[in-house]
Coordinates of C-alpha atoms in Angstrom, one line a residue:
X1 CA -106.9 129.1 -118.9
X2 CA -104.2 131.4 -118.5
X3 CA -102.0 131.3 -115.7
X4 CA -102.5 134.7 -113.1
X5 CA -99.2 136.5 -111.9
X6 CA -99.8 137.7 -108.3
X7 CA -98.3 141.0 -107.9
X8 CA -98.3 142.9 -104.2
X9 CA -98.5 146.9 -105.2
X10 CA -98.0 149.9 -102.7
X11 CA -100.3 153.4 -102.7
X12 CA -97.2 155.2 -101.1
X13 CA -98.9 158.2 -99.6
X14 CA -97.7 161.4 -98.2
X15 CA -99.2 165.2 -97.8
X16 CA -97.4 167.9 -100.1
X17 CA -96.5 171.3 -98.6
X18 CA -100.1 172.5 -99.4
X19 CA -101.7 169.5 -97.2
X20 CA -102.7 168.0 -100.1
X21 CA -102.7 164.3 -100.1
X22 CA -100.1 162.9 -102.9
X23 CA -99.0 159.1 -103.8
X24 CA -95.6 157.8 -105.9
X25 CA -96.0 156.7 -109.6
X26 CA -93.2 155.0 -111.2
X27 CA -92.2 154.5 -114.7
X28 CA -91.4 151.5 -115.8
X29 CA -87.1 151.0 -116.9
X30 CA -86.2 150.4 -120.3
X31 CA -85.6 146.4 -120.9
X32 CA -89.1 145.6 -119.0
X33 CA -93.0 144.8 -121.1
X34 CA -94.7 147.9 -121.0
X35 CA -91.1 149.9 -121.0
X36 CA -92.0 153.8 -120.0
X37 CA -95.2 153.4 -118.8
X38 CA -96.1 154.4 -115.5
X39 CA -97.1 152.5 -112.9
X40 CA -97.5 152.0 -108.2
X41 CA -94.1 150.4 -107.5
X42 CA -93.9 146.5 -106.3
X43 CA -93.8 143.7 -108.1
X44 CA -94.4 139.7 -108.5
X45 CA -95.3 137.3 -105.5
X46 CA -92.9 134.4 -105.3
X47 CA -93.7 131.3 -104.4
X48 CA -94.2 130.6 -100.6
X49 CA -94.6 134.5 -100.0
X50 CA -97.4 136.4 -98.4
X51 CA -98.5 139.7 -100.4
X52 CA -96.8 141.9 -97.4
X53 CA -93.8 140.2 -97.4
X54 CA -93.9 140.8 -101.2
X55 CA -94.4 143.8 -100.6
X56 CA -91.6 144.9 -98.1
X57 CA -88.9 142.7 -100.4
X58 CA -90.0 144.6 -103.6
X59 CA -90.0 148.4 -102.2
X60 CA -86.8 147.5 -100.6
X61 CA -85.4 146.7 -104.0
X62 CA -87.2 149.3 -105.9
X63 CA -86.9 151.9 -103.6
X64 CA -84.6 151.0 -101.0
X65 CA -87.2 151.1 -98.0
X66 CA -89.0 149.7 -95.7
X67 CA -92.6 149.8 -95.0
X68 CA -93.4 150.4 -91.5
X69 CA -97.4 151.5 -91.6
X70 CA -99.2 149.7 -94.6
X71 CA -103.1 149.1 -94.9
X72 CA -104.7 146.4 -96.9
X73 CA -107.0 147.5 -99.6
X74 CA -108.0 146.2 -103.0
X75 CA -107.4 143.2 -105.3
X76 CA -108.4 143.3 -108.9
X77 CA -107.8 141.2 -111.4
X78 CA -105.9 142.7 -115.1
X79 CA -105.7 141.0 -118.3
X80 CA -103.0 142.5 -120.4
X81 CA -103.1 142.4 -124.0
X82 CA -100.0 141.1 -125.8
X83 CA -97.6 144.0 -127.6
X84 CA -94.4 144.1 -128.8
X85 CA -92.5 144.3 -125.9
X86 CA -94.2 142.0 -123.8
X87 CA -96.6 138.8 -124.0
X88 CA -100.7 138.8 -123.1
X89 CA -100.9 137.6 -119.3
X90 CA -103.4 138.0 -116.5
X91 CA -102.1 139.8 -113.2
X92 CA -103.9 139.4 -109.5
X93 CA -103.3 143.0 -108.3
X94 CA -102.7 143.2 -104.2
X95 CA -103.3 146.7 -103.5
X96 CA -102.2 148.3 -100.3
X97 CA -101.5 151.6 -98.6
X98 CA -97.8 152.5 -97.3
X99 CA -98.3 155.4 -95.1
X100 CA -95.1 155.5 -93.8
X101 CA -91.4 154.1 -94.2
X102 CA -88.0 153.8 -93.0
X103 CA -85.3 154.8 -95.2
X104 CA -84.8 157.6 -98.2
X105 CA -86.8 156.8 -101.3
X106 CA -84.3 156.2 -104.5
X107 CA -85.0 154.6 -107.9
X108 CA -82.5 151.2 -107.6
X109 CA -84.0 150.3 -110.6
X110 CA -83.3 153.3 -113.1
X111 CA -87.6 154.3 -112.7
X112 CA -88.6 157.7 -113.0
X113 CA -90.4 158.8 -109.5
X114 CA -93.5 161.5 -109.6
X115 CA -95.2 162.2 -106.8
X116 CA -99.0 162.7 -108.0
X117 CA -102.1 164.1 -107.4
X118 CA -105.1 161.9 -108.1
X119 CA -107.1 165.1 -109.3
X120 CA -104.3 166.3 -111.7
X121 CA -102.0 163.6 -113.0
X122 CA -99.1 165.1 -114.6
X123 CA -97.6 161.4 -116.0
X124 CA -98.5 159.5 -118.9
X125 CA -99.2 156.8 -120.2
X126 CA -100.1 155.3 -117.3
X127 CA -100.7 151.3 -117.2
X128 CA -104.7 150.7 -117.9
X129 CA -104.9 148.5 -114.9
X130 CA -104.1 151.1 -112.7
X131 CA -107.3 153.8 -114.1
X132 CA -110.0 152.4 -111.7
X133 CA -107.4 152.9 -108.9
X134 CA -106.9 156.6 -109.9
X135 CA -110.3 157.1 -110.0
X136 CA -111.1 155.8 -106.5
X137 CA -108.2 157.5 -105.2
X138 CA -109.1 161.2 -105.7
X139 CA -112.0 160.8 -103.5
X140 CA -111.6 160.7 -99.9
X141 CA -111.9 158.1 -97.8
X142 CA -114.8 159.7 -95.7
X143 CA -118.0 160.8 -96.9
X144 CA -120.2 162.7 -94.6
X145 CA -124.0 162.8 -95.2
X146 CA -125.5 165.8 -93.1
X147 CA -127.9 165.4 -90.4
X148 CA -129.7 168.7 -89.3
X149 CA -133.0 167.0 -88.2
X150 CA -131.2 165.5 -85.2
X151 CA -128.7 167.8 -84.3
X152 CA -130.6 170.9 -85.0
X153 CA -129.0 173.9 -87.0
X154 CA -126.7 175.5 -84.6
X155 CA -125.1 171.8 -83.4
X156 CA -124.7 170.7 -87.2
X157 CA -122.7 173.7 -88.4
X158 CA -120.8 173.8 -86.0
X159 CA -119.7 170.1 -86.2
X160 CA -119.4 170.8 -90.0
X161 CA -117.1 173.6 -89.3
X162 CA -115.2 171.8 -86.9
X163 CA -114.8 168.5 -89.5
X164 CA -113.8 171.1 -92.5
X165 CA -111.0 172.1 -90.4
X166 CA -109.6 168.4 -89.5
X167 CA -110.0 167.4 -93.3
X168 CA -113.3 166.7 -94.4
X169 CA -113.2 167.6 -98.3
X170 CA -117.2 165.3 -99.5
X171 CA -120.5 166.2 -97.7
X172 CA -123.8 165.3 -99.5
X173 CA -126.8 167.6 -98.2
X174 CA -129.4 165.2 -97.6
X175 CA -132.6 166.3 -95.6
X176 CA -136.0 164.4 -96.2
X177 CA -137.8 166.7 -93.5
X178 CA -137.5 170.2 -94.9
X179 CA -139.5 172.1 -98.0
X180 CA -138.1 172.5 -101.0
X181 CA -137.5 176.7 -100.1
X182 CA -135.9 175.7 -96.5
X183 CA -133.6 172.6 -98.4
X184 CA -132.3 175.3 -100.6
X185 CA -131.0 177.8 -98.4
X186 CA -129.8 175.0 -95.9
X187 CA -127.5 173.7 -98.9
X188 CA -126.5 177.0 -100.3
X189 CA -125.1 177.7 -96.5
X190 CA -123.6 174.1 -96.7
X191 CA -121.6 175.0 -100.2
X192 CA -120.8 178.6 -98.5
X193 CA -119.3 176.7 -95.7
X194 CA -117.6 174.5 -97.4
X195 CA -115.8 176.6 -100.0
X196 CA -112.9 177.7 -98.2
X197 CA -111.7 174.3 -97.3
X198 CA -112.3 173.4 -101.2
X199 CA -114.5 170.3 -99.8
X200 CA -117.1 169.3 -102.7
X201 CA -121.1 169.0 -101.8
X202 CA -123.3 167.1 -103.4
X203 CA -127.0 167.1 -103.4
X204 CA -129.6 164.5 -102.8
X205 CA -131.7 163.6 -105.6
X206 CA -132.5 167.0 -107.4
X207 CA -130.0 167.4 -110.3
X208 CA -131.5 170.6 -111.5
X209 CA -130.8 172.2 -108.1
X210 CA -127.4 171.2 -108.1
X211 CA -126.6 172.9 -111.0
X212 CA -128.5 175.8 -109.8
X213 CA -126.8 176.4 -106.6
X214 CA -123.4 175.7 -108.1
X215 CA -122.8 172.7 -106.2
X216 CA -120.2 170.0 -106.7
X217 CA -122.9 167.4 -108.1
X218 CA -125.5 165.0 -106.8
X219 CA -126.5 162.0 -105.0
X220 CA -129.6 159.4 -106.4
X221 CA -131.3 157.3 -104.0
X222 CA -131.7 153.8 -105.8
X223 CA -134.9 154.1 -107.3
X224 CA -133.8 157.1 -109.1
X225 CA -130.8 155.7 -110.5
X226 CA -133.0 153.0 -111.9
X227 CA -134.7 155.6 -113.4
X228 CA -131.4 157.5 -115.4
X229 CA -130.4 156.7 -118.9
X230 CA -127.0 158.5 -119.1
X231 CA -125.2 160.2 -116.7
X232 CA -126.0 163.9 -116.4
X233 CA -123.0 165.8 -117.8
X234 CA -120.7 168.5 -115.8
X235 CA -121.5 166.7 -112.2
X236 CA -120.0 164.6 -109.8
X237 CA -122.5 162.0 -109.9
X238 CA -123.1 159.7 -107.3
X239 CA -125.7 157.0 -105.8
X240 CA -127.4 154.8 -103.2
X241 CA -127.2 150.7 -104.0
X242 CA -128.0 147.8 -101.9
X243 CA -128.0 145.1 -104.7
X244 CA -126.7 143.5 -107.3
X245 CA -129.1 145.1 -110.3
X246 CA -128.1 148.4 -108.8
X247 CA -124.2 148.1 -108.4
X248 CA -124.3 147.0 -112.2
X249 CA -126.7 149.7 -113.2
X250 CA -124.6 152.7 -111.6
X251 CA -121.7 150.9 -113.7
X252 CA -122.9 150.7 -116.9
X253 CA -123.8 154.2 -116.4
X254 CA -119.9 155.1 -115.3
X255 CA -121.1 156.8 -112.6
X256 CA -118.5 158.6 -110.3
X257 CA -119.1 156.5 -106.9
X258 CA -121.7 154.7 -104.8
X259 CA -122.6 154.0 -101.5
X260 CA -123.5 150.2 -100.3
X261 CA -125.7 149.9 -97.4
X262 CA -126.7 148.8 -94.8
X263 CA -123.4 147.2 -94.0
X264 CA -124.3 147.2 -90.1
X265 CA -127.2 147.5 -88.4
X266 CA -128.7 151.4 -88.8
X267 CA -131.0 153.2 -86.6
X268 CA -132.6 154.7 -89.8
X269 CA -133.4 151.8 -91.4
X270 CA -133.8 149.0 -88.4
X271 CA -135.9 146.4 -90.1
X272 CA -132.5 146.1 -92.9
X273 CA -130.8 142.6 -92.6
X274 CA -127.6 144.0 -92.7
X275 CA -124.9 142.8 -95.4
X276 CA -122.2 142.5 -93.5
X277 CA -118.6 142.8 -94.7
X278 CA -117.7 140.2 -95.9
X279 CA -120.7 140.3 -98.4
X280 CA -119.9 143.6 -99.1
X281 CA -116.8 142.8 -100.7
X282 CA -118.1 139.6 -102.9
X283 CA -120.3 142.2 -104.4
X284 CA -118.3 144.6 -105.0
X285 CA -115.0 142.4 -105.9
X286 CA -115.3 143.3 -109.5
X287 CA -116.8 146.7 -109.5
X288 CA -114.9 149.0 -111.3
X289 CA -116.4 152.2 -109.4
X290 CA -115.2 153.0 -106.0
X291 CA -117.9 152.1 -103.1
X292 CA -118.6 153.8 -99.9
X293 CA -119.5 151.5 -96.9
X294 CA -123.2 153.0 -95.5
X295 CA -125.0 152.1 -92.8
X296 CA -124.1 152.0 -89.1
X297 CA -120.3 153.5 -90.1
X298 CA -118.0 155.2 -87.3
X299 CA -114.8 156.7 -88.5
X300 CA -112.9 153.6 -86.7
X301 CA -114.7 151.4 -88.7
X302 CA -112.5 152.9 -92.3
X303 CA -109.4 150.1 -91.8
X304 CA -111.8 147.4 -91.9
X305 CA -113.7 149.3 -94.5
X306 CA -110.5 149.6 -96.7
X307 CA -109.4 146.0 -96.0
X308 CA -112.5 144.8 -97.8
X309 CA -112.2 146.5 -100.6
X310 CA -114.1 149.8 -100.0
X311 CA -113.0 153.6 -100.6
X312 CA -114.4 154.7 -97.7
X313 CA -117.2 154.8 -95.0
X314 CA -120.2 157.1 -95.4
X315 CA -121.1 158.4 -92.1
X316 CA -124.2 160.3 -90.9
X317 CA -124.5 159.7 -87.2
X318 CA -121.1 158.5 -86.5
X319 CA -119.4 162.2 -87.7
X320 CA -120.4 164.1 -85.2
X321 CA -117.9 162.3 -82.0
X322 CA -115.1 161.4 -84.6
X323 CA -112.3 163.5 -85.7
X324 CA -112.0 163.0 -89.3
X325 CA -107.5 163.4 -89.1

């Protein structure tokens, strides 16, 4: 067996002039494996090392600064093929946010620096272990799931105007109790709402609705996506899991994110045994799709979220007394 390099990586974040969210790539210095190839900054864990202090050492040589906000996120496993420029070898990725720093970002080590959007990715080639990890990043980290039967209609848009304004860009439209006439005006005013603050909606279950009112795409339950052979083209598509079977179903179908529930206790579903987190993350460790945390979430429940490995937290009750910023 092949022995696996540890390597601590930074997400450096920031928000451009526009507010939208950005994070550093770096390209990789001639005389390196993989020369020219982009890449998150950090680098190797020594020996007797923990992954932070890794990863303060390596953005300090890198980049000449020093981490002062970081958040624990993902670890993923890589195996590299051999090329000409550098031999086959299995890397441990340590994945963690930097939101903010001391000192003025250089390149120390003759890198190219881009600032990028996850959505639009002006770089390239970027390193294959890192395409999972662009893919999870251009969703947010919250995911609101809307909740008129209990608030009633005036209370819910005005907490989902409210939450556009502080930053809530993914809503999914899910309501079990209205007809099929009343669900389709209640979304249309949902996507109307949303527009402005160019926040995406997705709809529960109906696929053909989605494309009819023009909405971002949809969200299966789990018996549905049991049900789907391919993935429905021109639509974010998303779904409900809470096993094993289902997690490697919504994979093999490349689907664009899940939710996993019930993580905690949930007053819709009070009978669940809940998972728990630190289930949640064994069965999501290798999942190459990003996974929302459901069941029982509160907005100050996402650094835990994160820490285990998640994307975010999907939140129905919880949105309505948290500010999403």
């Amino acid at each position: 067996m092949s022995k696996v390099t540890h390597v601590a990586v930074a997400i450096l974040q920031r928000k451009n002039h526009a507010g939208q969210s950005e994070f550093l790539l770096a390209s990789r210095p001639h005389g390196k494996g993989w020369a020219g190839w982009w890449e998150f900054p950090g680098g190797k864990i020594e020996a007797g090392e923990t992954p932070e202090h890794a990863l303060t050492r390596e953005l300090g040589e890198e980049l000449g600064i020093k981490p002062t906000s970081t958040q624990q996120w993902l670890i993923r496993r890589f195996d590299y093929p051999e090329t000409h420029d550098s031999p086959a070898k299995t890397v441990l990725l340590h994945f963690y946010f930097v939101n903010s720093w001391d000192g003025e970002l250089a390149p120390r080590e003759n890198q190219g620096l881009s600032w990028q959007n996850a959505e639009n990715i002006t770089v390239s080639p970027v390193l294959p272990a890192n395409a999972p990890i662009l893919k999870a990043l251009a969703l947010p980290p919250v995911y609101v799931i809307s909740n008129l039967a209990e608030l009633g209609e005036q209370a819910f848009f005005a907490m989902l105007e409210d939450q556009l304004a502080r930053g809530l860009k993914l809503i999914q439209v899910r309501e079990k109790h209205l007809s099929k006439d009343a669900f389709m005006k209640f979304s249309a005013q949902v996507i109307d709402l949303a527009k402005p603050y160019a926040a995406k909606v997705l709809i529960s279950q109906d696929i053909g609705l989605a494309r009819e009112l023009g909405a971002h795409g949809v969200h299966l339950p789990s018996h549905a996506l049991l049900m789907l052979k391919t993935k429905p083209a021109g639509l974010i598509v998303a779904a409900s899991c809470h096993n094993a079977a289902e997690l490697a179903h919504a994979q093999a179908l490349d689907l664009d994110f899940v939710v996993l529930s019930p993580v905690k206790s949930t007053l819709s579903h009070p009978a669940a045994e809940p998972l728990g987190w630190q289930t949640f993350a064994e069965m999501t460790a290798n999942m190459t799709l990003p996974v929302y945390a459901l069941g029982g979430m509160v907005l100050n429940d996402l650094p835990v979220a994160l820490a285990y490995g998640a994307r975010g937290v999907a939140i129905q009750r919880g949105v309505a007394a948290n500010s999403l910023l």
